[in-house]
Amino acid sequence: MEERKYLFGIQDDGKTAGMVSYFFVIGWSIGYFGFHQPNKTSLSSYHLRQTLFLYLSYLVIRFGLGTILQSAGIFPIFYFSIVVNVLFIVLWVIGLIGASNAEKKPIPLLGNLAQSVFSKI
């Protein structure tokens, strides 16, 4: 029988991969390649999809939409960035709490869409 090799010798049930994935690019990469690839679980897949969509949404809204609004003179970038940063920190904390409790609870506003957009992960 083949013995599975795990990152850092940690046997994972999906909870560790889900929690690690919430720590931006490095954490997501470690969660995906280190924990999820050798031992794919539905919980790790779920949280990897949630975090990937959360991060991509943040980048598009914060930098893409923020730049458009500022260049059009509609909204000062300083206030827009504060609102967007606070919103995404709250969503990040909600997702991290769900991962630490091993729950498949979608992040508000984005969670259900993330599951359909990144269904291949």
PDB file of N, CA and C in Angstrom, residues 4-69:
ATOM      1  N   ARG A   4       0.970   8.068   1.734  1.00  0.00           N
ATOM      2  CA  ARG A   4       0.857   9.439   1.243  1.00  0.00           C
ATOM      3  C   ARG A   4       1.848  10.337   1.958  1.00  0.00           C
ATOM      4  N   LYS A   5       2.406  11.277   1.206  1.00  0.00           N
ATOM      5  CA  LYS A   5       3.326  12.246   1.795  1.00  0.00           C
ATOM      6  C   LYS A   5       2.590  13.569   1.936  1.00  0.00           C
ATOM      7  N   TYR A   6       2.690  14.158   3.098  1.00  0.00           N
ATOM      8  CA  TYR A   6       2.024  15.416   3.378  1.00  0.00           C
ATOM      9  C   TYR A   6       3.061  16.493   3.659  1.00  0.00           C
ATOM     10  N   LEU A   7       2.699  17.726   3.365  1.00  0.00           N
ATOM     11  CA  LEU A   7       3.564  18.862   3.623  1.00  0.00           C
ATOM     12  C   LEU A   7       3.836  18.976   5.115  1.00  0.00           C
ATOM     13  N   PHE A   8       5.070  19.084   5.498  1.00  0.00           N
ATOM     14  CA  PHE A   8       5.515  19.219   6.891  1.00  0.00           C
ATOM     15  C   PHE A   8       5.099  18.024   7.744  1.00  0.00           C
ATOM     16  N   GLY A   9       4.733  16.911   7.137  1.00  0.00           N
ATOM     17  CA  GLY A   9       4.324  15.725   7.880  1.00  0.00           C
ATOM     18  C   GLY A   9       2.955  15.856   8.524  1.00  0.00           C
ATOM     19  N   ILE A  10       2.178  16.847   8.107  1.00  0.00           N
ATOM     20  CA  ILE A  10       0.858  17.091   8.690  1.00  0.00           C
ATOM     21  C   ILE A  10      -0.191  16.371   7.857  1.00  0.00           C
ATOM     22  N   GLN A  11      -0.924  15.485   8.488  1.00  0.00           N
ATOM     23  CA  GLN A  11      -2.027  14.828   7.803  1.00  0.00           C
ATOM     24  C   GLN A  11      -3.230  15.759   7.893  1.00  0.00           C
ATOM     25  N   ASP A  12      -3.839  16.034   6.750  1.00  0.00           N
ATOM     26  CA  ASP A  12      -4.865  17.064   6.681  1.00  0.00           C
ATOM     27  C   ASP A  12      -6.207  16.482   6.298  1.00  0.00           C
ATOM     28  N   ASP A  13      -7.260  16.960   6.949  1.00  0.00           N
ATOM     29  CA  ASP A  13      -8.620  16.553   6.608  1.00  0.00           C
ATOM     30  C   ASP A  13      -9.333  17.620   5.783  1.00  0.00           C
ATOM     31  N   GLY A  14      -8.594  18.617   5.335  1.00  0.00           N
ATOM     32  CA  GLY A  14      -9.160  19.708   4.556  1.00  0.00           C
ATOM     33  C   GLY A  14      -9.217  21.000   5.331  1.00  0.00           C
ATOM     34  N   LYS A  15      -9.238  20.909   6.645  1.00  0.00           N
ATOM     35  CA  LYS A  15      -9.336  22.098   7.489  1.00  0.00           C
ATOM     36  C   LYS A  15      -8.060  22.938   7.417  1.00  0.00           C
ATOM     37  N   THR A  16      -6.911  22.298   7.458  1.00  0.00           N
ATOM     38  CA  THR A  16      -5.642  23.021   7.410  1.00  0.00           C
ATOM     39  C   THR A  16      -5.471  23.728   6.073  1.00  0.00           C
ATOM     40  N   ALA A  17      -5.757  23.040   4.992  1.00  0.00           N
ATOM     41  CA  ALA A  17      -5.652  23.653   3.661  1.00  0.00           C
ATOM     42  C   ALA A  17      -6.591  24.841   3.547  1.00  0.00           C
ATOM     43  N   GLY A  18      -7.785  24.719   4.086  1.00  0.00           N
ATOM     44  CA  GLY A  18      -8.745  25.809   4.046  1.00  0.00           C
ATOM     45  C   GLY A  18      -8.279  27.015   4.841  1.00  0.00           C
ATOM     46  N   MET A  19      -7.748  26.787   6.028  1.00  0.00           N
ATOM     47  CA  MET A  19      -7.290  27.895   6.861  1.00  0.00           C
ATOM     48  C   MET A  19      -6.057  28.570   6.265  1.00  0.00           C
ATOM     49  N   VAL A  20      -5.112  27.783   5.782  1.00  0.00           N
ATOM     50  CA  VAL A  20      -3.877  28.339   5.218  1.00  0.00           C
ATOM     51  C   VAL A  20      -4.185  29.158   3.965  1.00  0.00           C
ATOM     52  N   SER A  21      -5.185  28.751   3.218  1.00  0.00           N
ATOM     53  CA  SER A  21      -5.502  29.444   1.963  1.00  0.00           C
ATOM     54  C   SER A  21      -5.949  30.885   2.173  1.00  0.00           C
ATOM     55  N   TYR A  22      -6.349  31.243   3.373  1.00  0.00           N
ATOM     56  CA  TYR A  22      -6.795  32.609   3.641  1.00  0.00           C
ATOM     57  C   TYR A  22      -5.649  33.590   3.816  1.00  0.00           C
ATOM     58  N   PHE A  23      -4.407  33.126   3.727  1.00  0.00           N
ATOM     59  CA  PHE A  23      -3.266  34.020   3.898  1.00  0.00           C
ATOM     60  C   PHE A  23      -2.627  34.332   2.554  1.00  0.00           C
ATOM     61  N   PHE A  24      -3.354  35.014   1.768  1.00  0.00           N
ATOM     62  CA  PHE A  24      -3.103  35.541   0.429  1.00  0.00           C
ATOM     63  C   PHE A  24      -2.305  34.601  -0.464  1.00  0.00           C
ATOM     64  N   VAL A  25      -1.425  35.080  -1.273  1.00  0.00           N
ATOM     65  CA  VAL A  25      -0.811  34.296  -2.345  1.00  0.00           C
ATOM     66  C   VAL A  25       0.022  33.138  -1.800  1.00  0.00           C
ATOM     67  N   ILE A  26       0.862  33.403  -0.830  1.00  0.00           N
ATOM     68  CA  ILE A  26       1.716  32.349  -0.272  1.00  0.00           C
ATOM     69  C   ILE A  26       0.860  31.282   0.402  1.00  0.00           C
ATOM     70  N   GLY A  27      -0.076  31.706   1.225  1.00  0.00           N
ATOM     71  CA  GLY A  27      -0.944  30.759   1.925  1.00  0.00           C
ATOM     72  C   GLY A  27      -1.810  29.958   0.976  1.00  0.00           C
ATOM     73  N   TRP A  28      -2.360  30.635  -0.043  1.00  0.00           N
ATOM     74  CA  TRP A  28      -3.190  29.927  -1.005  1.00  0.00           C
ATOM     75  C   TRP A  28      -2.366  28.891  -1.753  1.00  0.00           C
ATOM     76  N   SER A  29      -1.149  29.259  -2.134  1.00  0.00           N
ATOM     77  CA  SER A  29      -0.271  28.330  -2.854  1.00  0.00           C
ATOM     78  C   SER A  29       0.098  27.130  -1.983  1.00  0.00           C
ATOM     79  N   ILE A  30       0.425  27.378  -0.723  1.00  0.00           N
ATOM     80  CA  ILE A  30       0.747  26.277   0.194  1.00  0.00           C
ATOM     81  C   ILE A  30      -0.483  25.403   0.403  1.00  0.00           C
ATOM     82  N   GLY A  31      -1.633  26.023   0.583  1.00  0.00           N
ATOM     83  CA  GLY A  31      -2.869  25.257   0.771  1.00  0.00           C
ATOM     84  C   GLY A  31      -3.195  24.391  -0.436  1.00  0.00           C
ATOM     85  N   TYR A  32      -3.020  24.955  -1.628  1.00  0.00           N
ATOM     86  CA  TYR A  32      -3.367  24.211  -2.837  1.00  0.00           C
ATOM     87  C   TYR A  32      -2.336  23.147  -3.175  1.00  0.00           C
ATOM     88  N   PHE A  33      -1.083  23.553  -3.301  1.00  0.00           N
ATOM     89  CA  PHE A  33      -0.054  22.615  -3.748  1.00  0.00           C
ATOM     90  C   PHE A  33       0.445  21.700  -2.630  1.00  0.00           C
ATOM     91  N   GLY A  34       0.478  22.193  -1.416  1.00  0.00           N
ATOM     92  CA  GLY A  34       1.016  21.392  -0.327  1.00  0.00           C
ATOM     93  C   GLY A  34       0.019  20.477   0.342  1.00  0.00           C
ATOM     94  N   PHE A  35      -1.193  20.976   0.556  1.00  0.00           N
ATOM     95  CA  PHE A  35      -2.187  20.198   1.280  1.00  0.00           C
ATOM     96  C   PHE A  35      -3.275  19.617   0.385  1.00  0.00           C
ATOM     97  N   HIS A  36      -3.750  20.391  -0.583  1.00  0.00           N
ATOM     98  CA  HIS A  36      -4.888  19.948  -1.391  1.00  0.00           C
ATOM     99  C   HIS A  36      -4.497  18.921  -2.452  1.00  0.00           C
ATOM    100  N   GLN A  37      -3.384  19.129  -3.137  1.00  0.00           N
ATOM    101  CA  GLN A  37      -2.980  18.217  -4.209  1.00  0.00           C
ATOM    102  C   GLN A  37      -2.753  16.776  -3.723  1.00  0.00           C
ATOM    103  N   PRO A  38      -2.022  16.553  -2.626  1.00  0.00           N
ATOM    104  CA  PRO A  38      -1.835  15.157  -2.209  1.00  0.00           C
ATOM    105  C   PRO A  38      -3.081  14.516  -1.604  1.00  0.00           C
ATOM    106  N   ASN A  39      -3.993  15.335  -1.064  1.00  0.00           N
ATOM    107  CA  ASN A  39      -5.153  14.782  -0.383  1.00  0.00           C
ATOM    108  C   ASN A  39      -6.358  15.685  -0.630  1.00  0.00           C
ATOM    109  N   LYS A  40      -7.000  15.516  -1.782  1.00  0.00           N
ATOM    110  CA  LYS A  40      -8.120  16.383  -2.141  1.00  0.00           C
ATOM    111  C   LYS A  40      -9.345  16.047  -1.306  1.00  0.00           C
ATOM    112  N   THR A  41      -9.867  17.077  -0.638  1.00  0.00           N
ATOM    113  CA  THR A  41     -11.097  16.914   0.129  1.00  0.00           C
ATOM    114  C   THR A  41     -12.080  17.983  -0.326  1.00  0.00           C
ATOM    115  N   SER A  42     -13.339  17.756  -0.074  1.00  0.00           N
ATOM    116  CA  SER A  42     -14.350  18.737  -0.478  1.00  0.00           C
ATOM    117  C   SER A  42     -14.238  20.015   0.348  1.00  0.00           C
ATOM    118  N   LEU A  43     -13.809  19.893   1.606  1.00  0.00           N
ATOM    119  CA  LEU A  43     -13.660  21.076   2.452  1.00  0.00           C
ATOM    120  C   LEU A  43     -12.515  21.967   1.969  1.00  0.00           C
ATOM    121  N   SER A  44     -11.393  21.364   1.631  1.00  0.00           N
ATOM    122  CA  SER A  44     -10.274  22.178   1.139  1.00  0.00           C
ATOM    123  C   SER A  44     -10.612  22.800  -0.212  1.00  0.00           C
ATOM    124  N   SER A  45     -11.265  22.057  -1.087  1.00  0.00           N
ATOM    125  CA  SER A  45     -11.684  22.608  -2.383  1.00  0.00           C
ATOM    126  C   SER A  45     -12.614  23.791  -2.193  1.00  0.00           C
ATOM    127  N   TYR A  46     -13.539  23.645  -1.269  1.00  0.00           N
ATOM    128  CA  TYR A  46     -14.520  24.694  -1.009  1.00  0.00           C
ATOM    129  C   TYR A  46     -13.837  25.997  -0.597  1.00  0.00           C
ATOM    130  N   HIS A  47     -12.939  25.930   0.373  1.00  0.00           N
ATOM    131  CA  HIS A  47     -12.295  27.147   0.869  1.00  0.00           C
ATOM    132  C   HIS A  47     -11.251  27.693  -0.103  1.00  0.00           C
ATOM    133  N   LEU A  48     -10.622  26.845  -0.881  1.00  0.00           N
ATOM    134  CA  LEU A  48      -9.707  27.339  -1.908  1.00  0.00           C
ATOM    135  C   LEU A  48     -10.466  28.145  -2.956  1.00  0.00           C
ATOM    136  N   ARG A  49     -11.647  27.680  -3.331  1.00  0.00           N
ATOM    137  CA  ARG A  49     -12.472  28.435  -4.275  1.00  0.00           C
ATOM    138  C   ARG A  49     -12.915  29.769  -3.670  1.00  0.00           C
ATOM    139  N   GLN A  50     -13.323  29.732  -2.407  1.00  0.00           N
ATOM    140  CA  GLN A  50     -13.773  30.952  -1.732  1.00  0.00           C
ATOM    141  C   GLN A  50     -12.664  32.003  -1.694  1.00  0.00           C
ATOM    142  N   THR A  51     -11.480  31.597  -1.288  1.00  0.00           N
ATOM    143  CA  THR A  51     -10.394  32.570  -1.136  1.00  0.00           C
ATOM    144  C   THR A  51      -9.901  33.079  -2.483  1.00  0.00           C
ATOM    145  N   LEU A  52      -9.798  32.218  -3.463  1.00  0.00           N
ATOM    146  CA  LEU A  52      -9.336  32.663  -4.777  1.00  0.00           C
ATOM    147  C   LEU A  52     -10.286  33.722  -5.337  1.00  0.00           C
ATOM    148  N   PHE A  53     -11.578  33.483  -5.235  1.00  0.00           N
ATOM    149  CA  PHE A  53     -12.552  34.457  -5.723  1.00  0.00           C
ATOM    150  C   PHE A  53     -12.529  35.737  -4.894  1.00  0.00           C
ATOM    151  N   LEU A  54     -12.345  35.604  -3.588  1.00  0.00           N
ATOM    152  CA  LEU A  54     -12.267  36.776  -2.718  1.00  0.00           C
ATOM    153  C   LEU A  54     -11.088  37.657  -3.101  1.00  0.00           C
ATOM    154  N   TYR A  55      -9.927  37.060  -3.306  1.00  0.00           N
ATOM    155  CA  TYR A  55      -8.727  37.834  -3.651  1.00  0.00           C
ATOM    156  C   TYR A  55      -8.832  38.473  -5.029  1.00  0.00           C
ATOM    157  N   LEU A  56      -9.316  37.728  -5.993  1.00  0.00           N
ATOM    158  CA  LEU A  56      -9.463  38.291  -7.343  1.00  0.00           C
ATOM    159  C   LEU A  56     -10.505  39.416  -7.369  1.00  0.00           C
ATOM    160  N   SER A  57     -11.588  39.235  -6.633  1.00  0.00           N
ATOM    161  CA  SER A  57     -12.606  40.289  -6.544  1.00  0.00           C
ATOM    162  C   SER A  57     -12.033  41.538  -5.902  1.00  0.00           C
ATOM    163  N   TYR A  58     -11.252  41.349  -4.854  1.00  0.00           N
ATOM    164  CA  TYR A  58     -10.629  42.488  -4.184  1.00  0.00           C
ATOM    165  C   TYR A  58      -9.739  43.267  -5.147  1.00  0.00           C
ATOM    166  N   LEU A  59      -8.901  42.564  -5.879  1.00  0.00           N
ATOM    167  CA  LEU A  59      -7.989  43.237  -6.804  1.00  0.00           C
ATOM    168  C   LEU A  59      -8.742  43.995  -7.898  1.00  0.00           C
ATOM    169  N   VAL A  60      -9.770  43.375  -8.439  1.00  0.00           N
ATOM    170  CA  VAL A  60     -10.537  44.025  -9.502  1.00  0.00           C
ATOM    171  C   VAL A  60     -11.282  45.246  -8.972  1.00  0.00           C
ATOM    172  N   ILE A  61     -11.934  45.106  -7.830  1.00  0.00           N
ATOM    173  CA  ILE A  61     -12.713  46.218  -7.287  1.00  0.00           C
ATOM    174  C   ILE A  61     -11.802  47.328  -6.768  1.00  0.00           C
ATOM    175  N   ARG A  62     -10.816  46.954  -5.983  1.00  0.00           N
ATOM    176  CA  ARG A  62      -9.955  47.965  -5.341  1.00  0.00           C
ATOM    177  C   ARG A  62      -9.130  48.742  -6.353  1.00  0.00           C
ATOM    178  N   PHE A  63      -8.501  48.030  -7.276  1.00  0.00           N
ATOM    179  CA  PHE A  63      -7.601  48.716  -8.194  1.00  0.00           C
ATOM    180  C   PHE A  63      -8.268  49.048  -9.530  1.00  0.00           C
ATOM    181  N   GLY A  64      -9.051  48.146 -10.070  1.00  0.00           N
ATOM    182  CA  GLY A  64      -9.704  48.413 -11.350  1.00  0.00           C
ATOM    183  C   GLY A  64     -10.794  49.449 -11.238  1.00  0.00           C
ATOM    184  N   LEU A  65     -11.797  49.160 -10.420  1.00  0.00           N
ATOM    185  CA  LEU A  65     -12.921  50.079 -10.257  1.00  0.00           C
ATOM    186  C   LEU A  65     -12.480  51.368  -9.572  1.00  0.00           C
ATOM    187  N   GLY A  66     -11.573  51.252  -8.613  1.00  0.00           N
ATOM    188  CA  GLY A  66     -11.071  52.443  -7.927  1.00  0.00           C
ATOM    189  C   GLY A  66     -10.384  53.406  -8.866  1.00  0.00           C
ATOM    190  N   THR A  67      -9.582  52.892  -9.766  1.00  0.00           N
ATOM    191  CA  THR A  67      -8.894  53.728 -10.741  1.00  0.00           C
ATOM    192  C   THR A  67      -9.880  54.387 -11.695  1.00  0.00           C
ATOM    193  N   ILE A  68     -10.883  53.637 -12.121  1.00  0.00           N
ATOM    194  CA  ILE A  68     -11.896  54.189 -13.029  1.00  0.00           C
ATOM    195  C   ILE A  68     -12.679  55.308 -12.339  1.00  0.00           C
ATOM    196  N   LEU A  69     -13.081  55.073 -11.086  1.00  0.00           N
ATOM    197  CA  LEU A  69     -13.848  56.091 -10.363  1.00  0.00           C
ATOM    198  C   LEU A  69     -13.025  57.349 -10.110  1.00  0.00           C
TER     199      LEU A  69
END
